Short mmCIF file of C-alpha atoms and ligand atoms in Angstrom, two decimals:
data_model
loop_
_atom_site.label_atom_id
_atom_site.label_comp_id
_atom_site.label_asym_id
_atom_site.label_seq_id
_atom_site.Cartn_x
_atom_site.Cartn_y
_atom_site.Cartn_z
CA MET N 4 -12.87 -4.43 10.34
CA ILE N 5 -12.85 -6.27 13.62
CA ILE N 6 -12.47 -10.03 13.63
CA GLU N 7 -12.72 -12.01 16.88
CA GLY N 8 -12.15 -8.75 18.78
CA ILE N 9 -9.00 -7.79 16.87
CA GLY N 10 -9.03 -4.57 14.87
CA LEU N 11 -7.56 -4.95 11.38
CA ASP N 12 -6.87 -1.39 10.29
CA SER N 13 -9.78 -0.58 12.60
CA SER N 14 -9.62 0.85 16.09
CA ALA N 15 -10.04 -1.69 18.90
CA LYS N 16 -8.36 -2.45 22.23
CA VAL N 17 -6.03 -4.77 20.35
CA ALA N 18 -5.40 -3.58 16.81
CA PHE N 19 -3.17 -4.19 13.80
CA GLN N 20 -2.16 -1.31 11.53
CA SER N 21 -1.00 -2.51 8.14
CA HIS N 22 0.87 0.61 6.99
CA ALA N 23 1.35 4.32 7.49
CA HIS N 24 -1.25 5.85 5.16
CA THR N 25 -3.64 8.00 7.17
CA ASP N 26 -6.76 6.14 6.01
CA HIS N 27 -5.35 3.07 7.78
CA PHE N 28 -4.49 4.79 11.06
CA VAL N 29 -5.99 3.12 14.11
CA SER N 30 -6.15 3.73 17.81
CA GLY N 31 -6.16 1.14 20.56
CA ASN N 32 -4.54 0.16 23.83
CA ILE N 33 -1.96 -1.71 21.81
CA ILE N 34 -1.32 -1.36 18.08
CA PHE N 35 0.75 -4.03 16.37
CA SER N 36 2.78 -2.88 13.35
CA THR N 37 6.19 -3.01 11.75
CA LYS N 38 8.90 -0.64 12.97
CA ALA N 39 8.74 1.47 9.80
CA THR N 40 4.96 1.86 10.12
CA LYS N 41 5.39 2.98 13.72
CA PHE N 42 8.04 5.59 12.83
CA LEU N 43 6.10 6.90 9.83
CA SER N 44 2.82 7.02 11.75
CA HIS N 45 4.44 8.93 14.59
CA LEU N 46 5.06 11.81 12.17
CA LYS N 47 1.32 12.42 12.37
CA LYS N 48 -0.11 10.64 15.41
CA GLY N 49 0.68 9.14 18.80
CA GLY N 50 -0.32 5.76 20.18
CA PHE N 51 1.37 2.77 21.73
CA TYR N 52 2.81 0.65 18.95
CA LYS N 53 4.12 -2.83 19.60
CA VAL N 54 6.67 -3.48 16.87
CA VAL N 55 6.80 -6.90 15.27
CA PRO N 56 9.38 -7.97 12.66
CA PHE N 57 8.26 -9.73 9.51
CA ARG N 58 7.86 -13.53 9.75
CA LYS N 59 8.24 -13.66 13.55
CA LYS N 60 5.56 -15.54 15.44
CA PHE N 61 3.71 -13.44 18.05
CA TYR N 62 0.38 -13.38 19.84
CA ILE N 63 -2.30 -10.87 18.95
CA GLY N 64 -4.96 -11.19 21.64
CA ASP N 65 -5.18 -14.93 22.19
CA TYR N 66 -4.11 -15.92 18.70
CA LYS N 67 -0.84 -16.79 17.01
CA ALA N 68 0.06 -14.44 14.20
CA LYS N 69 2.80 -13.43 11.75
CA LEU N 70 3.39 -10.39 9.58
CA TYR N 71 4.41 -10.66 5.92
CA PRO N 72 5.52 -7.86 3.60
CA ALA N 73 2.65 -6.38 1.56
CA GLY N 74 4.88 -4.55 -0.97
CA HIS N 75 2.72 -1.39 -0.89
CA MET N 76 5.21 0.99 0.77
CA LEU N 77 8.05 0.82 3.28
CA GLY N 78 6.96 -1.30 6.26
CA SER N 79 3.55 -2.24 4.82
CA ALA N 80 2.45 -5.59 6.22
CA GLN N 81 -0.13 -8.30 5.86
CA ILE N 82 -1.17 -10.20 8.95
CA TYR N 83 -1.72 -13.95 9.14
CA ILE N 84 -3.73 -15.08 12.18
CA GLU N 85 -4.49 -18.59 13.38
CA PHE N 86 -7.97 -18.41 14.85
CA ASP N 87 -9.47 -21.50 16.53
CA GLU N 88 -11.50 -22.59 13.52
CA PHE N 89 -9.64 -21.08 10.58
CA SER N 90 -6.55 -19.22 9.46
CA LEU N 91 -6.90 -15.71 8.04
CA LEU N 92 -4.71 -13.50 5.89
CA TYR N 93 -5.49 -9.78 5.78
CA THR N 94 -3.55 -8.03 3.03
CA GLY N 95 -4.07 -4.35 3.89
CA ASP N 96 -3.05 -2.37 0.80
CA VAL N 97 -0.96 -4.70 -1.28
CA LYS N 98 1.24 -4.99 -4.38
CA TRP N 99 2.28 -8.13 -6.25
CA PHE N 100 5.20 -6.56 -8.12
CA LYS N 101 8.30 -5.30 -6.33
CA LEU N 102 8.71 -1.56 -5.91
CA ARG N 103 12.13 -0.02 -5.29
CA THR N 104 11.28 1.34 -1.83
CA ALA N 105 8.97 -1.38 -0.45
CA GLU N 106 9.85 -4.84 0.79
CA LYS N 107 9.01 -7.60 -1.69
CA SER N 108 5.55 -8.99 -0.96
CA ARG N 109 5.08 -12.62 -0.02
CA PHE N 110 1.84 -14.58 0.12
CA ARG N 111 0.93 -17.69 2.05
CA LYS N 112 -2.00 -20.05 2.05
CA ALA N 113 -4.93 -19.22 4.33
CA ASP N 114 -8.51 -20.42 4.81
CA VAL N 115 -9.94 -16.91 4.77
CA LEU N 116 -8.50 -14.05 2.75
CA VAL N 117 -9.44 -10.43 3.39
CA ILE N 118 -8.09 -8.57 0.38
CA GLU N 119 -8.17 -4.95 -0.73
CA ALA N 120 -10.05 -4.17 -3.94
CA THR N 121 -9.03 -0.55 -4.61
CA PHE N 122 -8.52 -1.49 -8.28
CA GLY N 123 -10.62 -4.67 -8.28
CA VAL N 124 -12.11 -4.47 -11.78
CA PRO N 125 -10.41 -5.74 -14.97
CA MET N 126 -10.11 -2.29 -16.60
CA TYR N 127 -7.29 -1.65 -14.12
CA ASN N 128 -4.37 -3.25 -15.88
CA PHE N 129 -1.29 -1.27 -14.88
CA PRO N 130 2.13 -1.34 -16.49
CA SER N 131 4.66 -3.18 -14.33
CA PRO N 132 6.69 -0.86 -12.08
CA LYS N 133 9.66 -1.33 -14.45
CA GLU N 134 7.60 -0.26 -17.48
CA ALA N 135 6.11 2.67 -15.55
CA GLU N 136 9.63 3.70 -14.52
CA LYS N 137 10.72 3.79 -18.18
CA LYS N 138 7.73 6.00 -19.02
CA LEU N 139 8.50 8.29 -16.12
CA ILE N 140 12.12 8.75 -17.17
CA ALA N 141 11.15 9.25 -20.83
CA PHE N 142 8.75 11.99 -19.70
CA VAL N 143 11.44 13.68 -17.57
CA GLU N 144 13.99 13.55 -20.41
CA SER N 145 11.67 14.85 -23.10
CA THR N 146 10.37 17.65 -20.84
CA LEU N 147 13.90 18.76 -19.96
CA ASP N 148 14.82 18.60 -23.67
CA ARG N 149 12.01 21.07 -24.36
CA GLY N 150 13.49 23.42 -21.77
CA LYS N 151 10.65 22.90 -19.26
CA THR N 152 10.76 21.74 -15.64
CA PRO N 153 9.12 18.32 -15.21
CA THR N 154 6.65 18.56 -12.33
CA LEU N 155 5.36 15.38 -10.73
CA TYR N 156 2.42 15.07 -8.33
CA ALA N 157 2.21 12.07 -6.03
CA ASN N 158 1.00 10.89 -2.63
CA GLN N 159 3.59 12.32 -0.28
CA ILE N 160 3.87 9.19 1.85
CA GLY N 161 5.28 6.26 -0.08
CA LYS N 162 4.74 7.14 -3.73
CA ALA N 163 6.77 10.34 -3.56
CA GLN N 164 9.72 8.46 -2.04
CA GLU N 165 9.44 5.76 -4.72
CA ILE N 166 9.66 8.47 -7.40
CA LEU N 167 12.51 10.19 -5.57
CA LYS N 168 14.43 6.90 -5.53
CA ILE N 169 13.77 6.23 -9.23
CA LEU N 170 15.01 9.72 -10.11
CA ASP N 171 18.07 9.20 -7.89
CA VAL N 172 18.93 5.95 -9.64
CA HIS N 173 18.64 7.71 -13.01
CA GLY N 174 20.76 10.67 -11.88
CA TYR N 175 18.18 13.45 -11.58
CA THR N 176 18.15 16.02 -8.78
CA VAL N 177 14.77 16.84 -7.26
CA LYS N 178 13.26 19.89 -5.62
CA THR N 179 10.54 18.74 -3.26
CA SER N 180 8.45 19.70 -0.23
CA ARG N 181 9.29 19.62 3.45
CA ASN N 182 6.68 16.91 4.10
CA ILE N 183 8.09 14.62 1.44
CA ILE N 184 11.59 15.15 2.81
CA LYS N 185 10.41 14.38 6.37
CA VAL N 186 9.09 11.01 5.22
CA ALA N 187 12.21 10.40 3.11
CA LYS N 188 14.34 10.88 6.23
CA ILE N 189 12.51 7.99 7.91
CA TYR N 190 13.08 5.85 4.80
CA GLU N 191 16.80 6.63 5.14
CA LYS N 192 16.74 5.23 8.69
CA PHE N 193 15.68 1.96 7.08
CA GLY N 194 18.49 1.96 4.53
CA ILE N 195 16.77 3.62 1.56
CA LYS N 196 19.07 6.51 0.75
CA PHE N 197 18.33 9.55 -1.40
CA GLY N 198 21.29 11.50 -2.76
CA ASN N 199 19.32 13.79 -5.02
CA ILE N 200 17.26 16.17 -2.89
CA ASP N 201 18.27 19.65 -4.00
CA ASN N 202 16.55 23.04 -3.73
CA ASN N 203 17.65 23.77 -7.29
CA GLY N 204 16.63 20.32 -8.55
CA GLU N 205 15.94 19.60 -12.22
CA VAL N 206 12.63 17.91 -11.42
CA VAL N 207 9.90 19.21 -9.08
CA LEU N 208 8.03 16.67 -6.95
CA ARG N 209 4.88 17.75 -5.09
CA GLY N 210 2.28 16.13 -2.89
CA PHE N 211 -1.16 16.00 -4.44
CA ARG N 212 -3.19 17.35 -1.62
CA THR N 213 -4.08 20.25 -3.88
CA PRO N 214 -3.69 18.62 -7.27
CA LYS N 215 -4.87 20.18 -10.45
CA PRO N 216 -7.61 18.12 -12.06
CA ARG N 217 -6.10 15.52 -14.36
CA ASN N 218 -7.40 17.13 -17.51
CA SER N 219 -5.94 20.51 -16.65
CA LEU N 220 -2.35 19.32 -16.28
CA SER N 221 0.19 21.09 -18.48
CA PRO N 222 2.35 19.02 -20.83
CA HIS N 223 5.24 19.30 -18.33
CA GLU N 224 3.14 17.97 -15.40
CA LEU N 225 2.40 14.38 -14.47
CA TYR N 226 0.06 12.93 -11.86
CA VAL N 227 1.64 9.64 -10.73
CA SER N 228 -1.03 7.27 -9.41
CA GLY N 229 -3.20 4.33 -10.38
CA PHE N 230 -5.84 7.02 -10.83
CA GLY N 231 -3.44 9.42 -12.57
CA ASN N 232 -1.92 9.78 -16.01
CA LEU N 233 1.20 7.77 -15.17
CA LYS N 234 0.10 4.53 -13.61
CA LEU N 235 3.01 3.75 -11.36
CA SER N 236 0.79 2.26 -8.67
CA ASN N 237 1.64 0.88 -5.25
CA HIS N 238 -1.65 -1.04 -5.29
CA ALA N 239 -2.25 -4.33 -7.05
CA ASP N 240 -4.29 -3.93 -10.21
CA PHE N 241 -7.07 -6.44 -10.91
CA TRP N 242 -4.67 -8.94 -12.47
CA GLU N 243 -2.21 -8.76 -9.59
CA LEU N 244 -5.10 -9.34 -7.17
CA MET N 245 -5.99 -12.50 -9.09
CA ARG N 246 -2.40 -13.74 -8.81
CA ILE N 247 -2.49 -13.16 -5.06
CA ILE N 248 -5.70 -15.14 -4.71
CA GLU N 249 -4.20 -18.03 -6.67
CA LYS N 250 -1.28 -18.11 -4.21
CA VAL N 251 -3.38 -17.89 -1.05
CA LYS N 252 -5.95 -20.48 -2.23
CA PRO N 253 -8.61 -19.35 0.24
CA GLU N 254 -11.93 -21.09 0.88
CA LYS N 255 -13.55 -17.75 1.61
CA ILE N 256 -12.66 -14.28 0.33
CA TYR N 257 -13.75 -10.94 1.73
CA ALA N 258 -13.11 -7.93 -0.50
CA VAL N 259 -12.65 -4.54 1.15
CA TYR N 260 -12.12 -0.94 -0.07
CA GLY N 261 -12.62 0.52 -3.55
CA TYR N 262 -14.34 -1.86 -5.97
CA ALA N 263 -15.07 -4.47 -3.28
CA LYS N 264 -18.62 -5.12 -4.46
CA GLU N 265 -17.68 -5.54 -8.11
CA PHE N 266 -14.62 -7.61 -7.25
CA ALA N 267 -16.60 -10.02 -5.05
CA LYS N 268 -19.15 -10.43 -7.84
CA ILE N 269 -16.44 -11.23 -10.39
CA LEU N 270 -14.81 -13.71 -8.01
CA ASN N 271 -18.11 -15.49 -7.41
CA GLY N 272 -18.47 -15.73 -11.19
CA PHE N 273 -15.08 -17.47 -11.29
CA GLY N 274 -16.32 -19.99 -8.72
CA TYR N 275 -14.76 -18.52 -5.61
CA ASN N 276 -16.77 -17.99 -2.43
CA ALA N 277 -16.50 -14.22 -2.08
CA ALA N 278 -18.32 -11.45 -0.22
CA VAL N 279 -17.84 -7.79 0.59
CA ILE N 280 -16.78 -6.62 4.00
CA GLU N 281 -17.12 -2.99 4.98
CA LYS N 282 -14.09 -1.33 6.54
CA ASP N 283 -15.98 -0.83 9.82
CA TYR N 284 -17.70 -4.20 9.98
CA CYS N 285 -17.26 -6.59 12.88
CA LEU N 286 -17.14 -10.02 11.22
CA TYR N 287 -18.51 -12.07 14.09
CA CYS N 288 -20.64 -9.36 15.66
CA HIS N 289 -22.83 -8.90 12.56
CA LYS N 290 -23.06 -5.17 13.05
CA ASN N 291 -21.10 -2.04 12.28
CA ILE N 292 -18.81 -0.92 15.07
ZN1 LIG O 21 -2.08 2.67 1.42
#
């Protein structure tokens, strides 16, 4: 969306890109992001990125702003902007709980909160990353015990590296794809090391661009996603979203992505002032861009 002329994960002359997933890519004369987001994005696209460290005051257009970790993947950021009449926090994709390969998220108070709602209905109640990790390792162990090769499917940017790191910590070698390794190499530049990538690895890790449907997975295969059969998610579930809102204490909430409509309705039922905002909406233009 565009707010006061500034693109928030939307293309505009002056834009902010929250993280390096392709559905958040933007173009613009100047794109503000973290250094990791710039490096990861440049694997797939060009563009002039102005790098901003977390918690450092800067100007975006005419307004003071700061980035805060969003906890969704390496380099993922929220942006806090002080507009003339109100302050605004845009979460991008966000996680309350700490993942091994993402910076720990931090939330601050703001008048207006624009929050993702990918999993914004109460049926999404994920295990904590620690619990999900235990399930993942139990699956790997039991599959190896049966003489099979555990095969994991995951988003190749972010989730795959999280799984790679978990398997490294637990001492498993991993055979994986060139694309996942390319991204992992950028993670290593930022201090997240992987000592377990091996062409003869015990575990196979694949991107899910061509996943099998969930119900056709073999017993030795696992689809790791909030939508998959192992819910190690790098998105907040409904209950994490509620915790974030309690921290930010906004007067106005805009829900975006996924279950935005349902989430806004639930929030209004709880007494919040919430509405939906479409990804391509211009908040003070009252039209789609
Ligand atoms: Zn994302």
